[in-house]
PDB file of C-alpha atoms in Angstrom:
ATOM      1  CA  MET P 104      50.099   3.228  -1.533  1.00 86.00           C
ATOM      2  CA  ILE P 105      46.710   3.504  -1.725  1.00 92.00           C
ATOM      3  CA  ASN P 106      46.046  -0.285  -2.917  1.00 90.00           C
ATOM      4  CA  GLN P 107      47.381  -1.023   1.274  1.00 91.00           C
ATOM      5  CA  LEU P 108      43.806   0.206   1.940  1.00 96.00           C
ATOM      6  CA  ALA P 109      41.833  -0.954  -1.203  1.00 94.00           C
ATOM      7  CA  ASN P 110      41.784  -4.659   0.136  1.00 91.00           C
ATOM      8  CA  VAL P 111      40.790  -3.839   3.757  1.00 96.00           C
ATOM      9  CA  LEU P 112      38.639  -0.924   2.464  1.00 97.00           C
ATOM     10  CA  PRO P 113      34.907  -2.031   1.849  1.00 94.00           C
ATOM     11  CA  HIS P 114      33.124   0.205  -0.374  1.00 95.00           C
ATOM     12  CA  PHE P 115      37.060   2.350  -1.370  1.00 97.00           C
ATOM     13  CA  ARG P 116      36.499   3.032  -5.244  1.00 95.00           C
ATOM     14  CA  HIS P 117      38.301   4.358  -7.318  1.00 96.00           C
ATOM     15  CA  THR P 118      41.253   3.758  -6.427  1.00 95.00           C
ATOM     16  CA  ASN P 119      42.825   2.726  -9.976  1.00 93.00           C
ATOM     17  CA  SER P 120      42.297   6.645 -10.516  1.00 93.00           C
ATOM     18  CA  GLY P 121      45.368   7.758  -9.884  1.00 93.00           C
ATOM     19  CA  GLN P 122      43.863  10.444  -7.518  1.00 96.00           C
ATOM     20  CA  PHE P 123      44.939  11.101  -3.634  1.00 98.00           C
ATOM     21  CA  PHE P 124      42.123  10.034  -1.720  1.00 98.00           C
ATOM     22  CA  LEU P 125      40.130  12.215   0.631  1.00 98.00           C
ATOM     23  CA  MET P 126      38.606  11.424   4.492  1.00 98.00           C
ATOM     24  CA  ALA P 127      35.874  14.432   5.203  1.00 98.00           C
ATOM     25  CA  GLY P 128      32.805  15.247   6.907  1.00 97.00           C
ATOM     26  CA  PRO P 129      32.482  17.242  10.134  1.00 96.00           C
ATOM     27  CA  CYS P 130      34.007  17.601  13.012  1.00 93.00           C
ATOM     28  CA  VAL P 131      31.899  16.129  15.232  1.00 93.00           C
ATOM     29  CA  ILE P 132      28.368  13.621  14.436  1.00 95.00           C
ATOM     30  CA  GLU P 133      25.515  16.508  15.383  1.00 94.00           C
ATOM     31  CA  GLY P 134      22.871  14.450  13.821  1.00 95.00           C
ATOM     32  CA  GLU P 135      21.748  11.942  11.181  1.00 97.00           C
ATOM     33  CA  ASP P 136      20.239  13.898   8.262  1.00 97.00           C
ATOM     34  CA  MET P 137      23.471  16.414   8.414  1.00 95.00           C
ATOM     35  CA  ALA P 138      25.987  13.724   8.792  1.00 97.00           C
ATOM     36  CA  LEU P 139      23.980  11.917   5.685  1.00 98.00           C
ATOM     37  CA  ARG P 140      23.736  15.302   3.772  1.00 97.00           C
ATOM     38  CA  ILE P 141      27.717  15.953   3.699  1.00 98.00           C
ATOM     39  CA  ALA P 142      28.622  11.849   2.692  1.00 98.00           C
ATOM     40  CA  GLU P 143      26.167  12.399   0.017  1.00 98.00           C
ATOM     41  CA  GLN P 144      27.128  15.094  -1.346  1.00 98.00           C
ATOM     42  CA  VAL P 145      31.085  14.948  -0.965  1.00 98.00           C
ATOM     43  CA  ARG P 146      30.244  11.355  -2.267  1.00 98.00           C
ATOM     44  CA  THR P 147      28.863  12.665  -5.434  1.00 98.00           C
ATOM     45  CA  ILE P 148      31.927  14.306  -6.002  1.00 98.00           C
ATOM     46  CA  THR P 149      34.283  12.108  -5.653  1.00 98.00           C
ATOM     47  CA  ASP P 150      32.873  10.354  -7.534  1.00 98.00           C
ATOM     48  CA  ARG P 151      32.548  12.292 -10.247  1.00 98.00           C
ATOM     49  CA  LEU P 152      36.744  13.470  -9.661  1.00 98.00           C
ATOM     50  CA  GLN P 153      37.189   9.204  -9.444  1.00 98.00           C
ATOM     51  CA  ILE P 154      38.553  10.621  -5.870  1.00 98.00           C
ATOM     52  CA  PRO P 155      38.490   7.314  -3.182  1.00 98.00           C
ATOM     53  CA  TYR P 156      36.525   8.687  -0.278  1.00 98.00           C
ATOM     54  CA  ILE P 157      36.379   7.696   3.189  1.00 98.00           C
ATOM     55  CA  PHE P 158      33.660   9.676   5.544  1.00 98.00           C
ATOM     56  CA  LYS P 159      35.152  11.339   8.680  1.00 97.00           C
ATOM     57  CA  GLY P 160      32.764  11.863  12.127  1.00 97.00           C
ATOM     58  CA  SER P 161      33.921  11.523  16.013  1.00 95.00           C
ATOM     59  CA  TYR P 162      31.639  10.330  17.715  1.00 94.00           C
ATOM     60  CA  ARG P 163      32.587  12.040  20.652  1.00 90.00           C
ATOM     61  CA  LYS P 164      35.135  14.956  20.839  1.00 75.00           C
ATOM     62  CA  ALA P 165      37.137  14.432  23.427  1.00 73.00           C
ATOM     63  CA  ASN P 166      40.175  17.346  23.172  1.00 63.00           C
ATOM     64  CA  ARG P 167      38.132  20.464  24.491  1.00 50.00           C
ATOM     65  CA  SER P 168      39.518  23.930  25.573  1.00 52.00           C
ATOM     66  CA  ARG P 169      36.485  24.449  28.117  1.00 54.00           C
ATOM     67  CA  LEU P 170      34.505  22.463  30.250  1.00 47.00           C
ATOM     68  CA  ASP P 171      31.489  23.391  28.532  1.00 49.00           C
ATOM     69  CA  SER P 172      32.691  22.348  24.960  1.00 60.00           C
ATOM     70  CA  TYR P 173      29.891  20.593  23.073  1.00 60.00           C
ATOM     71  CA  THR P 174      31.606  17.124  22.828  1.00 69.00           C
ATOM     72  CA  GLY P 175      28.548  15.219  21.632  1.00 74.00           C
ATOM     73  CA  ILE P 176      25.042  13.224  21.066  1.00 90.00           C
ATOM     74  CA  GLY P 177      26.145  10.636  22.837  1.00 91.00           C
ATOM     75  CA  ASP P 178      28.527   7.576  21.448  1.00 93.00           C
ATOM     76  CA  GLU P 179      25.812   4.796  20.814  1.00 94.00           C
ATOM     77  CA  LYS P 180      23.736   7.039  18.826  1.00 95.00           C
ATOM     78  CA  ALA P 181      26.999   8.964  16.642  1.00 96.00           C
ATOM     79  CA  LEU P 182      28.149   5.463  16.008  1.00 97.00           C
ATOM     80  CA  ARG P 183      24.782   4.434  15.028  1.00 97.00           C
ATOM     81  CA  ILE P 184      25.236   7.138  12.378  1.00 97.00           C
ATOM     82  CA  LEU P 185      28.446   6.346  10.952  1.00 98.00           C
ATOM     83  CA  GLN P 186      27.502   2.982  10.672  1.00 98.00           C
ATOM     84  CA  LYS P 187      23.796   4.505   8.734  1.00 98.00           C
ATOM     85  CA  VAL P 188      26.349   6.691   6.540  1.00 98.00           C
ATOM     86  CA  SER P 189      28.414   3.350   5.996  1.00 98.00           C
ATOM     87  CA  ARG P 190      25.449   1.669   5.046  1.00 98.00           C
ATOM     88  CA  GLU P 191      23.245   4.163   3.062  1.00 98.00           C
ATOM     89  CA  ILE P 192      26.268   6.219   1.151  1.00 98.00           C
ATOM     90  CA  GLY P 193      28.451   3.255   0.115  1.00 98.00           C
ATOM     91  CA  VAL P 194      31.504   4.505   1.376  1.00 98.00           C
ATOM     92  CA  PRO P 195      34.097   3.394   4.566  1.00 98.00           C
ATOM     93  CA  THR P 196      34.105   5.574   7.642  1.00 98.00           C
ATOM     94  CA  VAL P 197      36.831   6.899   9.927  1.00 98.00           C
ATOM     95  CA  THR P 198      36.599   7.983  14.051  1.00 98.00           C
ATOM     96  CA  ASP P 199      38.537   8.941  16.495  1.00 96.00           C
ATOM     97  CA  ILE P 200      39.151   6.717  19.865  1.00 97.00           C
ATOM     98  CA  HIS P 201      40.539   8.259  23.187  1.00 96.00           C
ATOM     99  CA  GLU P 202      40.596   5.621  25.601  1.00 96.00           C
ATOM    100  CA  SER P 203      41.707   1.491  24.706  1.00 97.00           C
ATOM    101  CA  GLU P 204      38.355   0.506  25.964  1.00 96.00           C
ATOM    102  CA  GLU P 205      36.600   2.210  23.196  1.00 96.00           C
ATOM    103  CA  ALA P 206      38.578   0.331  20.296  1.00 98.00           C
ATOM    104  CA  ALA P 207      36.274  -2.327  20.675  1.00 97.00           C
ATOM    105  CA  MET P 208      33.474  -0.519  20.544  1.00 96.00           C
ATOM    106  CA  ALA P 209      34.391   1.107  17.944  1.00 97.00           C
ATOM    107  CA  ALA P 210      35.356  -0.917  15.007  1.00 98.00           C
ATOM    108  CA  GLU P 211      32.018  -2.290  15.707  1.00 97.00           C
ATOM    109  CA  TYR P 212      30.742   0.678  13.826  1.00 98.00           C
ATOM    110  CA  VAL P 213      33.723   2.226  11.626  1.00 98.00           C
ATOM    111  CA  ASP P 214      36.455   1.116   8.912  1.00 98.00           C
ATOM    112  CA  VAL P 215      38.811   3.117  10.205  1.00 98.00           C
ATOM    113  CA  LEU P 216      40.380   3.984  13.472  1.00 98.00           C
ATOM    114  CA  GLN P 217      42.198   6.996  14.438  1.00 98.00           C
ATOM    115  CA  ILE P 218      44.408   7.607  16.742  1.00 98.00           C
ATOM    116  CA  PRO P 219      43.972  11.872  18.156  1.00 97.00           C
ATOM    117  CA  ALA P 220      47.903  13.468  17.438  1.00 96.00           C
ATOM    118  CA  PHE P 221      48.175  14.389  21.183  1.00 95.00           C
ATOM    119  CA  LEU P 222      47.543  10.301  21.936  1.00 97.00           C
ATOM    120  CA  CYS P 223      49.910   9.571  19.183  1.00 98.00           C
ATOM    121  CA  ARG P 224      52.764   7.484  21.504  1.00 97.00           C
ATOM    122  CA  GLN P 225      49.975   6.015  23.948  1.00 98.00           C
ATOM    123  CA  THR P 226      50.816   2.364  23.521  1.00 98.00           C
ATOM    124  CA  ASP P 227      48.089   0.793  25.239  1.00 98.00           C
ATOM    125  CA  LEU P 228      45.637   2.839  23.000  1.00 98.00           C
ATOM    126  CA  LEU P 229      47.819   2.044  19.699  1.00 98.00           C
ATOM    127  CA  ILE P 230      47.608  -2.183  20.765  1.00 98.00           C
ATOM    128  CA  ALA P 231      43.857  -1.627  21.703  1.00 98.00           C
ATOM    129  CA  ALA P 232      43.436  -0.626  18.012  1.00 98.00           C
ATOM    130  CA  ALA P 233      45.792  -2.457  16.492  1.00 98.00           C
ATOM    131  CA  LYS P 234      43.936  -5.844  17.611  1.00 98.00           C
ATOM    132  CA  THR P 235      40.490  -4.619  16.037  1.00 98.00           C
ATOM    133  CA  GLY P 236      41.959  -5.720  12.854  1.00 98.00           C
ATOM    134  CA  LYS P 237      40.712  -2.298  11.782  1.00 98.00           C
ATOM    135  CA  VAL P 238      42.783   0.656   9.413  1.00 98.00           C
ATOM    136  CA  VAL P 239      44.673   2.032  12.185  1.00 98.00           C
ATOM    137  CA  ASN P 240      45.373   5.584  11.031  1.00 98.00           C
ATOM    138  CA  VAL P 241      47.535   7.572  13.363  1.00 98.00           C
ATOM    139  CA  LYS P 242      47.901  11.368  13.767  1.00 98.00           C
ATOM    140  CA  LYS P 243      51.602  12.652  14.169  1.00 98.00           C
ATOM    141  CA  GLY P 244      51.873  14.648  17.575  1.00 97.00           C
ATOM    142  CA  GLN P 245      52.196  18.340  17.333  1.00 95.00           C
ATOM    143  CA  PHE P 246      55.413  17.728  19.200  1.00 95.00           C
ATOM    144  CA  LEU P 247      56.714  14.939  16.898  1.00 97.00           C
ATOM    145  CA  SER P 248      59.064  14.814  13.893  1.00 97.00           C
ATOM    146  CA  GLY P 249      58.531  12.632  11.270  1.00 98.00           C
ATOM    147  CA  GLU P 250      60.863   9.993  11.913  1.00 98.00           C
ATOM    148  CA  SER P 251      59.674   9.250  15.543  1.00 98.00           C
ATOM    149  CA  MET P 252      56.418   8.099  14.128  1.00 98.00           C
ATOM    150  CA  GLN P 253      58.028   5.455  13.267  1.00 98.00           C
ATOM    151  CA  PHE P 254      57.585   3.728  16.407  1.00 98.00           C
ATOM    152  CA  ALA P 255      53.922   4.519  16.442  1.00 98.00           C
ATOM    153  CA  VAL P 256      54.012   2.389  12.977  1.00 98.00           C
ATOM    154  CA  ASP P 257      55.850  -0.142  14.803  1.00 98.00           C
ATOM    155  CA  LYS P 258      53.646  -0.564  17.607  1.00 98.00           C
ATOM    156  CA  VAL P 259      51.106  -1.385  15.192  1.00 98.00           C
ATOM    157  CA  ARG P 260      52.631  -3.522  12.793  1.00 98.00           C
ATOM    158  CA  GLN P 261      54.259  -5.569  16.010  1.00 98.00           C
ATOM    159  CA  SER P 262      50.710  -5.602  17.798  1.00 98.00           C
ATOM    160  CA  GLY P 263      49.533  -8.142  14.491  1.00 98.00           C
ATOM    161  CA  ASN P 264      48.394  -5.209  12.307  1.00 98.00           C
ATOM    162  CA  PRO P 265      49.521  -4.168   8.506  1.00 97.00           C
ATOM    163  CA  HIS P 266      47.211  -1.750   7.883  1.00 98.00           C
ATOM    164  CA  VAL P 267      48.609   1.323   9.150  1.00 98.00           C
ATOM    165  CA  ILE P 268      48.258   5.006   8.085  1.00 98.00           C
ATOM    166  CA  LEU P 269      49.922   7.965   9.121  1.00 98.00           C
ATOM    167  CA  THR P 270      48.841  12.006   9.006  1.00 98.00           C
ATOM    168  CA  ASP P 271      50.312  15.298   9.598  1.00 98.00           C
ATOM    169  CA  ARG P 272      48.314  17.663  11.236  1.00 96.00           C
ATOM    170  CA  GLY P 273      51.288  20.470  11.881  1.00 96.00           C
ATOM    171  CA  ASN P 274      53.596  21.272  14.338  1.00 95.00           C
ATOM    172  CA  SER P 275      53.274  23.241  17.202  1.00 93.00           C
ATOM    173  CA  PHE P 276      54.825  27.054  16.903  1.00 91.00           C
ATOM    174  CA  GLY P 277      54.921  28.869  20.187  1.00 86.00           C
ATOM    175  CA  TYR P 278      51.739  28.763  22.376  1.00 84.00           C
ATOM    176  CA  SER P 279      48.855  29.442  19.495  1.00 81.00           C
ATOM    177  CA  ASP P 280      49.806  28.387  15.999  1.00 89.00           C
ATOM    178  CA  LEU P 281      50.556  25.411  14.442  1.00 93.00           C
ATOM    179  CA  VAL P 282      53.677  25.473  11.113  1.00 95.00           C
ATOM    180  CA  VAL P 283      53.590  22.755   8.519  1.00 97.00           C
ATOM    181  CA  ASP P 284      57.187  21.022   7.783  1.00 97.00           C
ATOM    182  CA  TYR P 285      56.835  19.038   4.376  1.00 97.00           C
ATOM    183  CA  ARG P 286      59.702  17.742   4.995  1.00 97.00           C
ATOM    184  CA  ASN P 287      57.587  15.365   7.340  1.00 98.00           C
ATOM    185  CA  LEU P 288      55.247  13.626   4.790  1.00 98.00           C
ATOM    186  CA  PRO P 289      58.258  11.791   2.105  1.00 97.00           C
ATOM    187  CA  ILE P 290      59.950  11.266   5.765  1.00 98.00           C
ATOM    188  CA  MET P 291      56.450   9.191   6.915  1.00 98.00           C
ATOM    189  CA  ARG P 292      56.014   7.482   3.131  1.00 97.00           C
ATOM    190  CA  GLY P 293      59.065   6.135   3.727  1.00 97.00           C
ATOM    191  CA  PHE P 294      58.045   3.842   6.721  1.00 98.00           C
ATOM    192  CA  ASP P 295      55.750   2.392   3.097  1.00 97.00           C
ATOM    193  CA  VAL P 296      52.403   3.203   4.999  1.00 98.00           C
ATOM    194  CA  PRO P 297      50.284   5.900   3.008  1.00 98.00           C
ATOM    195  CA  VAL P 298      50.327   9.258   4.092  1.00 98.00           C
ATOM    196  CA  VAL P 299      47.748  12.160   4.397  1.00 98.00           C
ATOM    197  CA  MET P 300      47.861  15.662   5.123  1.00 98.00           C
ATOM    198  CA  ASP P 301      45.323  16.598   7.716  1.00 97.00           C
ATOM    199  CA  VAL P 302      44.527  19.976   5.479  1.00 97.00           C
ATOM    200  CA  THR P 303      42.210  22.061   8.104  1.00 95.00           C
ATOM    201  CA  HIS P 304      43.980  20.877  11.478  1.00 93.00           C
ATOM    202  CA  SER P 305      46.934  22.155  10.212  1.00 93.00           C
ATOM    203  CA  LEU P 306      45.397  25.901  10.393  1.00 93.00           C
ATOM    204  CA  GLN P 307      43.928  25.760  13.399  1.00 77.00           C
ATOM    205  CA  GLN P 308      45.110  28.079  15.769  1.00 76.00           C
ATOM    206  CA  PRO P 309      44.701  26.427  19.292  1.00 70.00           C
ATOM    207  CA  ASN P 310      44.947  28.072  23.162  1.00 57.00           C
ATOM    208  CA  GLN P 311      43.252  31.485  22.153  1.00 53.00           C
ATOM    209  CA  SER P 312      42.388  33.523  25.406  1.00 45.00           C
ATOM    210  CA  SER P 313      38.506  33.132  25.129  1.00 55.00           C
ATOM    211  CA  GLY P 314      39.019  28.630  25.551  1.00 51.00           C
ATOM    212  CA  VAL P 315      37.732  28.385  22.012  1.00 55.00           C
ATOM    213  CA  THR P 316      40.346  27.597  18.708  1.00 62.00           C
ATOM    214  CA  GLY P 317      41.174  29.722  15.795  1.00 65.00           C
ATOM    215  CA  GLY P 318      41.970  29.436  12.318  1.00 73.00           C
ATOM    216  CA  LYS P 319      42.922  30.178   8.963  1.00 83.00           C
ATOM    217  CA  PRO P 320      40.787  28.706   6.648  1.00 83.00           C
ATOM    218  CA  GLN P 321      41.860  31.162   3.733  1.00 92.00           C
ATOM    219  CA  LEU P 322      45.050  28.867   3.990  1.00 95.00           C
ATOM    220  CA  ILE P 323      43.135  25.563   3.033  1.00 96.00           C
ATOM    221  CA  GLU P 324      43.643  25.687  -0.588  1.00 97.00           C
ATOM    222  CA  THR P 325      47.686  26.660   0.059  1.00 97.00           C
ATOM    223  CA  ILE P 326      48.148  23.518   2.556  1.00 97.00           C
ATOM    224  CA  ALA P 327      46.440  21.000   0.435  1.00 98.00           C
ATOM    225  CA  LYS P 328      48.068  22.147  -2.618  1.00 98.00           C
ATOM    226  CA  ALA P 329      52.018  21.975  -1.150  1.00 98.00           C
ATOM    227  CA  ALA P 330      51.439  18.459  -0.118  1.00 98.00           C
ATOM    228  CA  ILE P 331      49.947  17.285  -2.814  1.00 98.00           C
ATOM    229  CA  ALA P 332      53.245  18.506  -4.580  1.00 97.00           C
ATOM    230  CA  VAL P 333      55.610  16.850  -2.312  1.00 96.00           C
ATOM    231  CA  GLY P 334      53.451  13.187  -2.271  1.00 96.00           C
ATOM    232  CA  ALA P 335      50.852  12.936   0.110  1.00 98.00           C
ATOM    233  CA  ASP P 336      48.575  10.050  -1.118  1.00 98.00           C
ATOM    234  CA  GLY P 337      45.728  11.398   0.848  1.00 98.00           C
ATOM    235  CA  LEU P 338      43.980  14.234   2.317  1.00 98.00           C
ATOM    236  CA  PHE P 339      42.117  14.548   5.846  1.00 98.00           C
ATOM    237  CA  ILE P 340      39.329  18.258   5.264  1.00 98.00           C
ATOM    238  CA  GLU P 341      36.614  19.019   7.404  1.00 96.00           C
ATOM    239  CA  THR P 342      33.660  20.442   6.132  1.00 96.00           C
ATOM    240  CA  HIS P 343      29.758  21.747   6.792  1.00 94.00           C
ATOM    241  CA  PRO P 344      26.760  23.147   5.279  1.00 92.00           C
ATOM    242  CA  THR P 345      27.897  26.435   7.695  1.00 93.00           C
ATOM    243  CA  PRO P 346      31.145  26.557   9.095  1.00 91.00           C
ATOM    244  CA  ALA P 347      29.848  29.359  11.485  1.00 89.00           C
ATOM    245  CA  THR P 348      27.723  27.026  12.977  1.00 87.00           C
ATOM    246  CA  ALA P 349      29.310  24.104  13.730  1.00 85.00           C
ATOM    247  CA  LYS P 350      29.715  22.742  16.775  1.00 81.00           C
ATOM    248  CA  SER P 351      33.091  22.128  16.966  1.00 75.00           C
ATOM    249  CA  ASP P 352      36.097  23.259  15.094  1.00 69.00           C
ATOM    250  CA  GLY P 353      33.609  26.039  12.725  1.00 74.00           C
ATOM    251  CA  ALA P 354      37.212  28.228  12.970  1.00 79.00           C
ATOM    252  CA  ASN P 355      39.268  26.198  10.200  1.00 81.00           C
ATOM    253  CA  MET P 356      36.809  24.223   8.847  1.00 90.00           C
ATOM    254  CA  LEU P 357      36.149  24.174   4.544  1.00 95.00           C
ATOM    255  CA  ALA P 358      32.587  25.186   3.678  1.00 95.00           C
ATOM    256  CA  LEU P 359      31.417  22.318   1.945  1.00 97.00           C
ATOM    257  CA  ASP P 360      30.112  24.236  -1.273  1.00 97.00           C
ATOM    258  CA  GLY P 361      33.732  25.195  -1.725  1.00 97.00           C
ATOM    259  CA  LEU P 362      35.270  21.688  -1.758  1.00 98.00           C
ATOM    260  CA  GLU P 363      34.473  20.547  -5.389  1.00 98.00           C
ATOM    261  CA  ALA P 364      35.931  23.628  -6.921  1.00 98.00           C
ATOM    262  CA  LEU P 365      38.748  22.932  -4.510  1.00 98.00           C
ATOM    263  CA  LEU P 366      39.522  19.807  -5.943  1.00 98.00           C
ATOM    264  CA  ARG P 367      39.235  20.208  -9.145  1.00 98.00           C
ATOM    265  CA  LYS P 368      42.326  22.262  -9.164  1.00 98.00           C
ATOM    266  CA  LEU P 369      44.301  19.511  -6.519  1.00 98.00           C
ATOM    267  CA  THR P 370      43.026  16.961  -9.118  1.00 98.00           C
ATOM    268  CA  ARG P 371      45.071  19.044 -11.368  1.00 97.00           C
ATOM    269  CA  VAL P 372      48.253  19.558  -9.449  1.00 97.00           C
ATOM    270  CA  ARG P 373      48.371  16.251  -9.116  1.00 97.00           C
ATOM    271  CA  ALA P 374      48.319  14.921 -12.848  1.00 95.00           C
ATOM    272  CA  ALA P 375      50.797  17.951 -13.012  1.00 95.00           C
ATOM    273  CA  ILE P 376      52.861  15.521 -10.465  1.00 92.00           C
ATOM    274  CA  GLN P 377      52.302  12.417 -12.301  1.00 89.00           C
ATOM    275  CA  GLU P 378      53.571  14.114 -15.224  1.00 85.00           C
ATOM    276  CA  GLY P 379      56.402  15.414 -14.453  1.00 77.00           C
ATOM    277  CA  GLY P 380      57.206  11.564 -12.844  1.00 67.00           C
ATOM    278  CA  ALA P 381      56.634  10.384 -16.308  1.00 61.00           C
ATOM    279  CA  ALA P 382      58.624  12.603 -17.950  1.00 58.00           C
ATOM    280  CA  GLY P 383      61.507  11.887 -16.284  1.00 59.00           C
ATOM    281  CA  ILE P 384      61.987  15.101 -14.691  1.00 52.00           C
ATOM    282  CA  ALA P 385      64.306  14.496 -11.394  1.00 51.00           C
ATOM    283  CA  PRO P 386      62.886  15.560  -8.127  1.00 51.00           C
ATOM    284  CA  MET P 387      64.707  18.287  -6.005  1.00 47.00           C
ATOM    285  CA  PRO P 388      66.954  17.485  -3.681  1.00 47.00           C
ATOM    286  CA  ALA P 389      66.383  16.543  -0.571  1.00 44.00           C
TER     287      ALA P 389
END
């Protein structure tokens, strides 16, 4: 299914490598130098491992726990940085939008428009994103089943845009935790769309008493390995040179210097799964 994206994403390389693709970058654009540094380092790694790569960065954070939480450096400034990343590093880019009127604006700068999980049922937002003609990545709501995401896919396709990705980021578990139901990945893949596992956000611990979201980054490898094992087409991983100083979501990020080792392990998992399929080993029953 990765080839569904190859024809519409500029600079989307290595699509014939048989690897999963990667969406990775900081939670929010903090500045030009850092964005270019992260993108260049990740591209070097993904080129070495022949993993197709999309740079991720939010131009603005709208879903914050507290009024004083960091939201960004300014919309146009951040979007221009995303555009510069694409042009100078040679990778496609993805950013999230929050309201219908943002779709056309963001589409001028990036290749993929992302619909946040809490907004995945917002019909006007999905239609606006679809009408830009960009690839639309819809994150599954923490409150929804994989089956229910068929309707989000239908909204985009029936608006004239066949380029849809679905991303799982876990389901709410009580008030302050998330759990990943891996059944959702093959279920959503059954809608004939590429399916991504948002590894780092699925390890968040939201709604903490401090108003700052917590996380369990020590389980990043576990979540990622399991996602590849059940057939995820792509992975979404937020990464930062120093997560402890990140302006947003640092508690569940992967340190940038740990990315290559993780990806090497995941490519071996992917190869083992593919070899098993080629040998005619039947998958486990659903």
